[in-house]
Coordinates of C-alpha atoms in Angstrom, one line a residue:
M468 CA 41.1 28.7 -15.3
E469 CA 39.8 27.9 -11.7
I470 CA 36.1 27.0 -11.8
T471 CA 34.4 28.8 -8.7
S472 CA 31.1 28.5 -7.6
E473 CA 30.2 32.0 -9.0
L474 CA 31.2 30.7 -12.6
I475 CA 29.0 27.7 -12.1
R476 CA 26.1 29.8 -11.0
A477 CA 26.5 32.0 -13.9
A478 CA 26.8 29.2 -16.4
L479 CA 23.4 27.8 -15.2
G480 CA 21.7 30.7 -16.4
T481 CA 23.6 31.8 -19.6
N482 CA 25.2 28.5 -21.0
P483 CA 23.1 27.5 -24.0
T484 CA 23.8 23.9 -23.3
L485 CA 22.5 24.1 -19.7
T486 CA 19.8 26.3 -20.6
L487 CA 18.5 23.6 -23.1
L488 CA 18.8 20.9 -20.6
K489 CA 16.8 22.7 -18.2
A490 CA 14.1 24.3 -20.6
Y491 CA 10.4 23.6 -20.0
S492 CA 10.1 22.7 -23.8
R493 CA 13.2 20.2 -23.7
D494 CA 10.7 17.4 -23.7
W495 CA 9.9 17.8 -27.4
V496 CA 12.7 20.2 -28.7
L497 CA 15.5 17.7 -27.8
P498 CA 13.9 14.7 -29.5
L499 CA 12.9 17.1 -32.6
F500 CA 16.6 18.2 -32.8
A501 CA 18.0 14.6 -32.5
E502 CA 15.6 13.2 -35.2
H503 CA 16.0 15.7 -37.8
L504 CA 19.3 17.7 -37.4
E505 CA 21.8 15.6 -35.1
Q506 CA 22.9 13.5 -38.0
L507 CA 23.2 16.0 -40.7
D508 CA 26.7 17.4 -41.7
G509 CA 25.1 20.4 -43.2
S510 CA 22.0 22.5 -42.8
V511 CA 18.4 22.1 -43.9
S512 CA 15.9 24.7 -45.5
A513 CA 13.8 26.8 -43.2
E514 CA 10.6 25.8 -44.8
W515 CA 11.2 22.1 -44.5
F516 CA 12.3 22.5 -40.7
H517 CA 9.2 24.6 -40.0
E518 CA 7.1 21.7 -41.1
R519 CA 8.8 19.4 -38.8
V520 CA 8.5 21.7 -35.9
A521 CA 4.7 21.9 -36.8
E522 CA 4.4 18.1 -36.8
A523 CA 6.3 17.8 -33.6
R524 CA 4.1 20.3 -31.8
A525 CA 0.8 18.7 -33.2
Q526 CA 1.9 15.5 -31.3
I527 CA 1.8 17.3 -27.9
R528 CA -1.4 16.7 -26.0
D529 CA -3.3 19.7 -24.8
W530 CA -1.0 22.1 -26.4
Q531 CA -2.0 25.8 -25.9
G532 CA -0.5 29.0 -27.6
N533 CA -0.4 30.5 -31.1
V534 CA 3.3 30.7 -31.5
T535 CA 4.3 29.9 -35.1
P536 CA 7.1 27.4 -36.1
A537 CA 9.1 30.3 -37.4
E538 CA 8.8 32.3 -34.2
H539 CA 9.8 29.1 -32.4
C540 CA 13.0 28.9 -34.6
R541 CA 13.7 32.5 -34.2
D542 CA 13.5 32.0 -30.5
W543 CA 16.0 29.1 -30.6
V544 CA 18.3 31.0 -32.7
E545 CA 18.5 33.9 -30.1
K546 CA 19.0 31.2 -27.4
R547 CA 21.9 29.8 -29.5
W548 CA 20.4 26.2 -29.9
L549 CA 20.3 26.7 -33.6
E550 CA 22.4 28.5 -36.1
T551 CA 21.4 30.0 -39.4
E552 CA 23.1 30.4 -42.7
T553 CA 22.0 31.8 -46.2
L554 CA 22.6 29.6 -49.2
N555 CA 21.5 31.0 -52.6
G556 CA 19.5 33.6 -50.8
R557 CA 17.4 31.2 -48.7
L558 CA 17.7 30.8 -44.9
R559 CA 18.7 27.5 -43.6
Y560 CA 19.3 26.0 -39.9
R561 CA 21.8 23.8 -38.4
L562 CA 22.4 22.7 -34.8
S563 CA 24.7 24.9 -32.7
P564 CA 27.5 23.2 -30.9
H565 CA 25.8 23.8 -27.6
T566 CA 23.0 21.7 -28.8
L567 CA 25.1 19.0 -29.9
R568 CA 26.9 18.9 -26.8
A569 CA 23.6 18.7 -24.9
L570 CA 22.5 15.7 -27.2
R571 CA 25.8 13.9 -26.6
F572 CA 25.3 14.2 -22.9
V573 CA 21.8 12.7 -23.0
R574 CA 22.9 9.9 -25.2
E575 CA 25.6 9.1 -22.8
L576 CA 23.0 8.9 -20.0
V577 CA 20.7 6.7 -22.0
E578 CA 23.5 4.2 -23.3
G579 CA 24.8 3.9 -19.7
E580 CA 28.3 3.4 -20.6
T581 CA 31.0 3.8 -18.3
T582 CA 34.2 5.9 -18.8
V583 CA 36.4 3.2 -17.1
S584 CA 37.6 0.8 -19.7
G585 CA 40.8 -0.8 -20.7
A586 CA 40.8 1.0 -24.1
R587 CA 40.3 4.5 -22.5
L588 CA 42.9 3.7 -19.9
G589 CA 45.3 2.7 -22.7
S590 CA 44.8 6.0 -24.5
I591 CA 45.4 7.8 -21.3
S592 CA 48.6 5.8 -20.8
H593 CA 49.8 6.6 -24.3
A594 CA 49.0 10.3 -23.8
V595 CA 50.8 10.4 -20.5
R596 CA 53.9 9.0 -22.1
L597 CA 53.8 11.5 -25.0
L598 CA 53.7 14.2 -22.3
A599 CA 56.6 12.7 -20.4
D600 CA 58.8 12.8 -23.5
M601 CA 57.6 16.3 -24.5
T602 CA 58.6 17.8 -21.0
N603 CA 61.9 15.9 -20.8
P604 CA 64.9 17.9 -22.2
D605 CA 67.2 15.1 -21.9
R606 CA 67.3 13.2 -25.4
E607 CA 69.3 10.3 -24.0
V608 CA 66.3 9.5 -21.9
Q609 CA 63.8 9.7 -24.9
V610 CA 66.2 7.5 -26.9
R611 CA 66.3 4.8 -24.1
R612 CA 62.6 4.9 -23.8
I613 CA 62.4 4.2 -27.8
D614 CA 64.9 1.4 -27.4
Q615 CA 62.7 -0.2 -24.6
E616 CA 59.6 0.1 -26.8
I617 CA 61.4 -1.4 -29.6
A618 CA 62.4 -4.4 -27.4
E619 CA 58.8 -4.7 -26.0
L620 CA 57.6 -5.0 -29.5
H621 CA 60.1 -7.6 -30.6
K622 CA 59.1 -9.6 -27.4
R623 CA 55.4 -9.1 -28.2
R624 CA 56.0 -10.2 -31.9
D625 CA 57.8 -13.3 -30.7
D626 CA 55.0 -14.2 -28.3
I627 CA 52.3 -13.8 -30.9
A628 CA 54.3 -15.7 -33.5
S629 CA 54.7 -18.6 -30.9
G630 CA 51.2 -18.5 -29.7
R631 CA 51.9 -17.5 -26.2
V632 CA 49.6 -14.5 -26.3
R633 CA 45.9 -15.2 -26.2
L634 CA 43.7 -13.5 -28.8
A635 CA 41.3 -10.8 -27.7
T636 CA 37.8 -11.9 -26.5
L637 CA 34.7 -11.0 -28.1
E638 CA 33.7 -8.7 -25.2
E639 CA 37.1 -7.1 -25.4
M640 CA 36.4 -6.3 -29.2
K641 CA 33.1 -4.9 -28.5
Q642 CA 34.5 -2.7 -25.8
Q643 CA 37.1 -1.4 -27.9
L644 CA 34.5 -0.6 -30.7
R645 CA 32.3 1.3 -28.3
E646 CA 35.2 3.3 -27.2
I647 CA 36.3 4.4 -30.9
L648 CA 32.6 5.2 -31.8
A649 CA 32.3 7.3 -28.5
M650 CA 35.4 9.3 -29.1
T651 CA 34.4 10.0 -32.6
R652 CA 30.9 11.1 -31.8
S653 CA 32.2 14.1 -29.9
L654 CA 34.2 15.3 -32.8
P655 CA 31.3 17.0 -35.0
A656 CA 30.3 19.1 -32.1
D657 CA 33.9 20.2 -31.6
F658 CA 34.4 21.2 -35.0
R659 CA 31.1 22.9 -35.2
Q660 CA 32.1 24.9 -32.1
L661 CA 35.4 26.0 -33.8
R662 CA 33.6 27.0 -36.9
T663 CA 31.3 29.2 -34.7
M664 CA 34.2 30.7 -32.9
V665 CA 35.7 31.6 -36.2
E666 CA 32.7 33.3 -37.2
D667 CA 32.1 35.1 -33.9
R668 CA 35.8 36.3 -34.0
H669 CA 35.5 37.7 -37.5
Q670 CA 32.3 39.5 -36.8
E671 CA 33.8 41.1 -33.7
V672 CA 36.7 42.4 -35.8
A673 CA 34.2 43.8 -38.3
R674 CA 32.4 45.6 -35.6
R675 CA 35.6 46.9 -34.0
A676 CA 36.6 48.2 -37.6
M677 CA 33.3 50.0 -37.8
A678 CA 33.7 51.8 -34.8
Q679 CA 37.4 52.6 -35.2
G680 CA 37.2 53.5 -38.9
S681 CA 38.7 51.6 -41.7
P682 CA 42.4 50.9 -41.4
K683 CA 45.0 51.2 -44.0
A684 CA 45.6 48.4 -46.4
D685 CA 49.1 47.6 -44.7
L686 CA 47.1 47.2 -41.2
V687 CA 44.4 44.9 -42.6
E688 CA 46.7 42.0 -42.7
E689 CA 48.0 42.6 -39.0
Y690 CA 44.4 43.1 -38.1
L691 CA 43.4 39.5 -39.3
R692 CA 46.9 38.1 -38.1
E693 CA 46.2 39.4 -34.5
N694 CA 42.7 37.9 -34.6
D695 CA 43.6 34.5 -36.3
L696 CA 41.5 32.0 -34.4
L697 CA 43.4 29.1 -35.7
S698 CA 46.7 30.4 -34.0
K699 CA 45.4 32.3 -31.0
T700 CA 43.3 29.6 -29.0
S701 CA 43.6 26.1 -27.7
Q702 CA 40.9 25.0 -29.9
G703 CA 42.7 26.5 -32.9
T704 CA 46.0 25.0 -31.8
A705 CA 44.3 21.6 -31.6
Y706 CA 42.7 22.1 -34.9
V707 CA 46.0 22.8 -36.8
G708 CA 47.4 19.6 -35.1
F709 CA 44.4 17.4 -36.2
S710 CA 44.4 18.8 -39.6
R711 CA 48.2 18.0 -39.9
L712 CA 47.5 14.5 -38.8
L713 CA 44.7 14.1 -41.4
S714 CA 47.0 15.2 -44.2
S715 CA 49.9 12.8 -43.2
R716 CA 50.5 9.1 -43.9
Q717 CA 48.5 8.3 -40.5
S718 CA 45.4 8.9 -42.2
E719 CA 46.4 6.3 -44.9
Q720 CA 47.1 3.8 -42.1
L721 CA 43.8 4.6 -40.3
R722 CA 42.1 3.9 -43.7
A723 CA 43.8 0.7 -44.2
D724 CA 42.9 -0.3 -40.5
I725 CA 39.3 0.5 -41.0
D726 CA 39.2 -1.6 -44.0
Q727 CA 40.9 -4.5 -42.3
I728 CA 38.2 -4.3 -39.6
L729 CA 35.2 -4.2 -41.8
G730 CA 36.7 -7.2 -43.7
Q731 CA 36.6 -9.5 -40.7
A732 CA 34.1 -11.8 -39.4
F733 CA 33.7 -9.7 -36.4
A734 CA 32.2 -6.8 -38.2
L735 CA 29.6 -9.0 -40.3
E736 CA 28.6 -11.0 -37.2
H737 CA 28.9 -8.7 -34.3
M738 CA 28.5 -5.2 -35.6
T739 CA 25.2 -3.3 -36.5
A740 CA 24.9 -2.0 -39.9
A741 CA 24.8 1.4 -38.3
Q742 CA 28.2 0.8 -36.6
R743 CA 29.5 -0.5 -39.7
E744 CA 28.4 2.6 -41.6
E745 CA 29.7 4.9 -38.9
L746 CA 33.1 3.3 -38.8
D747 CA 33.4 3.1 -42.7
S748 CA 32.6 6.9 -43.0
M749 CA 34.4 8.0 -40.1
L750 CA 37.6 9.2 -42.0
S751 CA 35.5 10.9 -44.5
T752 CA 33.3 12.6 -42.1
L753 CA 36.5 13.9 -40.2
L754 CA 37.9 15.3 -43.5
A755 CA 34.5 17.0 -44.4
A756 CA 34.4 18.6 -40.7
E757 CA 38.0 19.9 -41.2
L758 CA 37.2 21.3 -44.7
D759 CA 34.0 22.9 -43.3
V760 CA 36.1 24.8 -40.7
Q761 CA 38.7 25.7 -43.2
N762 CA 36.1 27.2 -45.6
S763 CA 34.4 29.1 -43.2
Y764 CA 37.7 30.6 -42.0
L765 CA 38.8 31.6 -45.6
R766 CA 35.2 32.8 -46.5
W767 CA 35.0 35.1 -43.4
S768 CA 38.5 36.2 -43.8
A769 CA 37.9 37.1 -47.6
S770 CA 34.7 38.9 -46.5
L771 CA 36.4 40.8 -43.7
R772 CA 39.3 41.9 -46.0
R773 CA 36.9 43.2 -48.6
F774 CA 35.1 45.3 -46.0
L775 CA 38.1 46.7 -44.4
T776 CA 39.6 47.8 -47.6
R777 CA 36.8 49.0 -49.8
A778 CA 37.2 52.8 -50.4
A779 CA 33.4 53.5 -49.9
H780 CA 33.7 52.6 -46.2
G781 CA 36.6 55.0 -45.7
R782 CA 34.8 57.9 -47.4
H783 CA 31.8 57.2 -45.1
Q784 CA 33.8 57.3 -42.1
R785 CA 35.5 60.5 -43.2
L786 CA 32.3 62.1 -43.8
I787 CA 30.9 61.2 -40.3
S788 CA 34.2 62.4 -38.9
L789 CA 33.8 65.8 -40.8
A790 CA 30.1 66.1 -39.6
D791 CA 30.8 65.4 -36.0
R792 CA 33.7 67.9 -35.9
A793 CA 31.4 70.6 -37.7
L794 CA 28.6 69.9 -35.0
H795 CA 31.1 70.2 -32.1
A796 CA 32.4 73.3 -33.6
G797 CA 29.1 74.8 -33.9
A798 CA 28.2 73.9 -30.4
T799 CA 31.1 75.5 -28.9
W800 CA 30.5 78.7 -30.9
V801 CA 26.9 79.0 -29.9
Q802 CA 28.0 78.4 -26.2
A803 CA 30.7 81.0 -26.2
E804 CA 28.6 83.6 -28.3
P805 CA 25.0 83.1 -28.3
G806 CA 22.9 84.6 -31.2
Q807 CA 22.4 84.1 -35.0
R808 CA 25.5 83.8 -37.2
Y809 CA 26.1 84.1 -40.8
V810 CA 28.7 82.0 -42.8
P811 CA 29.5 84.1 -45.8
Q812 CA 31.4 81.1 -47.6
D813 CA 29.8 78.1 -49.3
V814 CA 31.5 75.6 -46.9
L815 CA 29.8 72.4 -48.4
G816 CA 29.9 73.7 -52.0
V817 CA 26.2 73.3 -52.9
G818 CA 25.5 76.9 -53.8
P819 CA 23.2 79.5 -52.2
L820 CA 19.5 78.8 -51.8
A821 CA 17.2 81.9 -51.9
V822 CA 14.4 81.1 -49.6
V823 CA 11.5 83.6 -49.2
D824 CA 9.0 81.3 -47.7
I825 CA 10.4 78.1 -46.1
S826 CA 7.0 76.3 -46.4
Q827 CA 7.4 76.4 -50.4
T828 CA 10.9 75.0 -50.4
Q829 CA 11.2 71.5 -51.7
L830 CA 14.6 70.0 -51.1
W831 CA 13.6 66.6 -52.8
R832 CA 10.9 65.3 -55.0
D833 CA 9.9 61.8 -55.8
H834 CA 9.6 61.6 -59.7
G835 CA 8.3 58.0 -59.3
P836 CA 9.6 54.9 -61.0
Q837 CA 12.2 55.7 -63.7
E838 CA 12.2 53.8 -67.1
V839 CA 15.6 51.9 -67.6
I840 CA 16.5 51.0 -71.1
V841 CA 19.0 48.3 -71.6
E842 CA 21.0 48.3 -74.9
V843 CA 22.9 45.1 -75.7
T844 CA 25.5 45.4 -78.5
E845 CA 26.6 42.3 -80.3
Q846 CA 30.4 41.6 -80.1
R847 CA 31.8 39.5 -82.8
R848 CA 34.9 38.4 -80.9
T849 CA 36.4 35.0 -80.7
L850 CA 36.8 32.9 -77.6
P851 CA 40.1 33.1 -75.8
T852 CA 42.6 30.4 -76.7
E853 CA 42.3 28.7 -73.3
D854 CA 38.6 28.5 -73.7
R855 CA 38.6 26.9 -77.1
E856 CA 41.2 24.4 -76.0
A857 CA 39.0 23.6 -72.9
L858 CA 35.9 22.9 -75.3
R859 CA 37.9 20.8 -77.5
L860 CA 39.2 18.8 -74.7
A861 CA 35.7 18.3 -73.2
A862 CA 34.4 17.0 -76.6
G863 CA 37.3 14.8 -77.2
T864 CA 36.7 13.0 -73.8
S865 CA 33.0 13.0 -73.9
P866 CA 30.9 9.7 -73.8
R867 CA 30.0 10.4 -77.4
A868 CA 33.6 10.6 -78.6
V869 CA 34.6 7.6 -76.6
G870 CA 31.7 5.7 -77.8
R871 CA 32.5 6.3 -81.5
T872 CA 36.0 4.9 -80.8
I873 CA 34.4 1.7 -79.4
N874 CA 32.0 1.2 -82.4
K875 CA 34.9 1.8 -84.8
L876 CA 36.9 -1.0 -83.2
L877 CA 34.0 -3.3 -83.0
A878 CA 33.7 -2.9 -86.7
S879 CA 36.7 -5.1 -87.2
Q880 CA 36.7 -7.4 -84.1
S881 CA 33.9 -9.1 -82.0
V882 CA 35.1 -8.0 -78.6
V883 CA 36.9 -4.8 -77.6
I884 CA 38.4 -4.3 -74.1
G885 CA 39.0 -0.9 -72.4
A886 CA 42.6 -0.7 -72.6
E887 CA 42.2 -1.2 -76.5
V888 CA 39.7 1.5 -76.5
F889 CA 41.8 4.0 -74.5
D890 CA 44.8 3.4 -76.7
A891 CA 42.8 4.0 -80.0
I892 CA 41.7 7.5 -78.5
P893 CA 44.0 10.2 -79.9
A894 CA 46.9 10.9 -77.5
E895 CA 45.8 14.4 -76.8
F896 CA 42.5 13.1 -75.4
Q897 CA 44.1 10.3 -73.3
R898 CA 43.1 12.0 -70.2
L899 CA 41.1 11.2 -66.9
G900 CA 37.8 12.6 -68.5
A901 CA 38.1 9.8 -71.2
L902 CA 38.6 7.2 -68.5
V903 CA 35.5 8.3 -66.6
S904 CA 33.4 8.4 -69.7
L905 CA 34.8 4.8 -70.7
L906 CA 33.8 3.5 -67.1
D907 CA 30.4 5.0 -67.6
L908 CA 29.9 3.4 -71.0
A909 CA 31.1 0.0 -69.6
V910 CA 28.5 -0.2 -66.6
V911 CA 25.7 0.8 -69.0
H912 CA 26.5 -0.9 -72.2
G913 CA 29.5 -3.3 -71.5
Q914 CA 30.8 -5.6 -68.8
V915 CA 33.0 -4.9 -65.9
D916 CA 35.1 -7.2 -64.0
I917 CA 36.5 -6.0 -61.0
D918 CA 38.8 -9.3 -60.2
L919 CA 40.9 -8.1 -63.1
V920 CA 42.9 -4.9 -63.4
E921 CA 44.2 -3.1 -66.6
T922 CA 46.8 -0.3 -66.5
V923 CA 46.7 2.6 -69.0
R924 CA 48.9 5.7 -69.3
L925 CA 47.6 9.3 -69.2
S926 CA 48.9 11.8 -71.5
G927 CA 49.8 15.4 -70.8
N928 CA 52.9 17.6 -69.9
R929 CA 54.0 15.9 -66.7
G930 CA 57.4 15.6 -64.8
S931 CA 56.9 11.7 -64.6
V932 CA 54.7 9.0 -66.2
L933 CA 51.2 8.8 -64.6
M934 CA 49.7 5.3 -64.8
I935 CA 46.0 4.6 -63.9
A936 CA 44.7 1.2 -62.9
L937 CA 41.1 0.4 -63.9
P938 CA 39.0 -2.7 -63.9
H939 CA 38.7 -5.1 -66.8
L940 CA 36.3 -3.7 -69.3
A941 CA 34.6 -5.2 -72.1
F942 CA 32.3 -4.3 -75.2
D943 CA 30.6 -6.8 -77.5
T944 CA 27.8 -4.6 -79.0
P945 CA 27.8 -1.2 -80.4
V946 CA 27.3 1.7 -78.0
P947 CA 24.5 4.2 -78.7
T948 CA 26.1 7.6 -79.5
K949 CA 23.1 9.6 -80.4
E950 CA 24.5 10.7 -83.7
T951 CA 22.4 13.2 -85.8
P952 CA 21.6 11.9 -89.3

């Protein structure tokens, strides 16, 4: 879409990011958002944030006005600087994607980093090469390019092995690190914007359904499919590709590369603790953001599906439609033949109402609060088989059961290792829960050696054998099991 001067002029007055940046209160609102909400993945309670708003406002010299913190937040929600959600019946706040974009813009100005760098130019070159391959229908050209890349990689490998290629300088490493962190900082705002678009799209569908009446059940899926954000917008298409990348082997390679970076001297000597933490949590942050969008989509889709298919909504729309038709017919009748009319039949089926004096007629009477008696009948039925099996499995893999096994082995030997304990547990309880209980007991009451690894086999009905590696565990004293006398 071409960006015209009219669109720019309209955005200056309507775009929430721009209205925040030029707002009179930006001097204290932007720092407030940056300090308390920017780094959070989720939301904060309304009561807690109202206190932070009051503290920030108290630091403003010569503050005048009697606006409460709750009124401030309500105004920010209306301006789309904040978003709200309800969790366990309580109101919570989170930053909108528009505010995240404004904070990112301010941080880029403060940091003063240029967008011209070798790392960014390399990313552009790689993207251009991919686009060239995508737009070229000639497969032979793509094959020749891949052969050329393979030859270049072989030459580079030989140059590195022979020492003809210099190592990267410290400044180049720092520039690459800044480039990586700069690109990842923009992703939370993008994910937040996509989640907001999902919610807005489904709310729009619900409003249209209310206006048009509830469609039939076979139209519901079509309604949702036509309004599926993940397949109808450019952001949704990018999100699907990003999700596919996170679930592929490239994410494993990304995790391995991050571990390699953090294990080098460069990370210890030239990276701050905040940079190391940001790089280490980058993949988990991306996965959490992707899951948040998916959960929002599933939650709103389920809510919308229930709304469109419930029978009460259909009856409500039918009643409104019948009432509208009756009023229209009555108006047409009165206009054609003015005067009093009598309908002999009981159209509504409520029976006749003999009225002598209308002032004495009571169509409804409030009888006050009603007494409700709740009777509970005892049911002596046994638990279902699957519930009994689940309880039995939980008891057999609990810390108490594993502790009893450890103490039983210690009665005949001085030291017991973790693999011996796991083998001594009954086969039906050799599950992951038993390993977790064993690790917990070793951390508190035993010894853990992460340099040595033990391998155990989990039980259960599986198509293939599942082996689990765990650190070397040892126990030389009995474990408290809180046995009752």
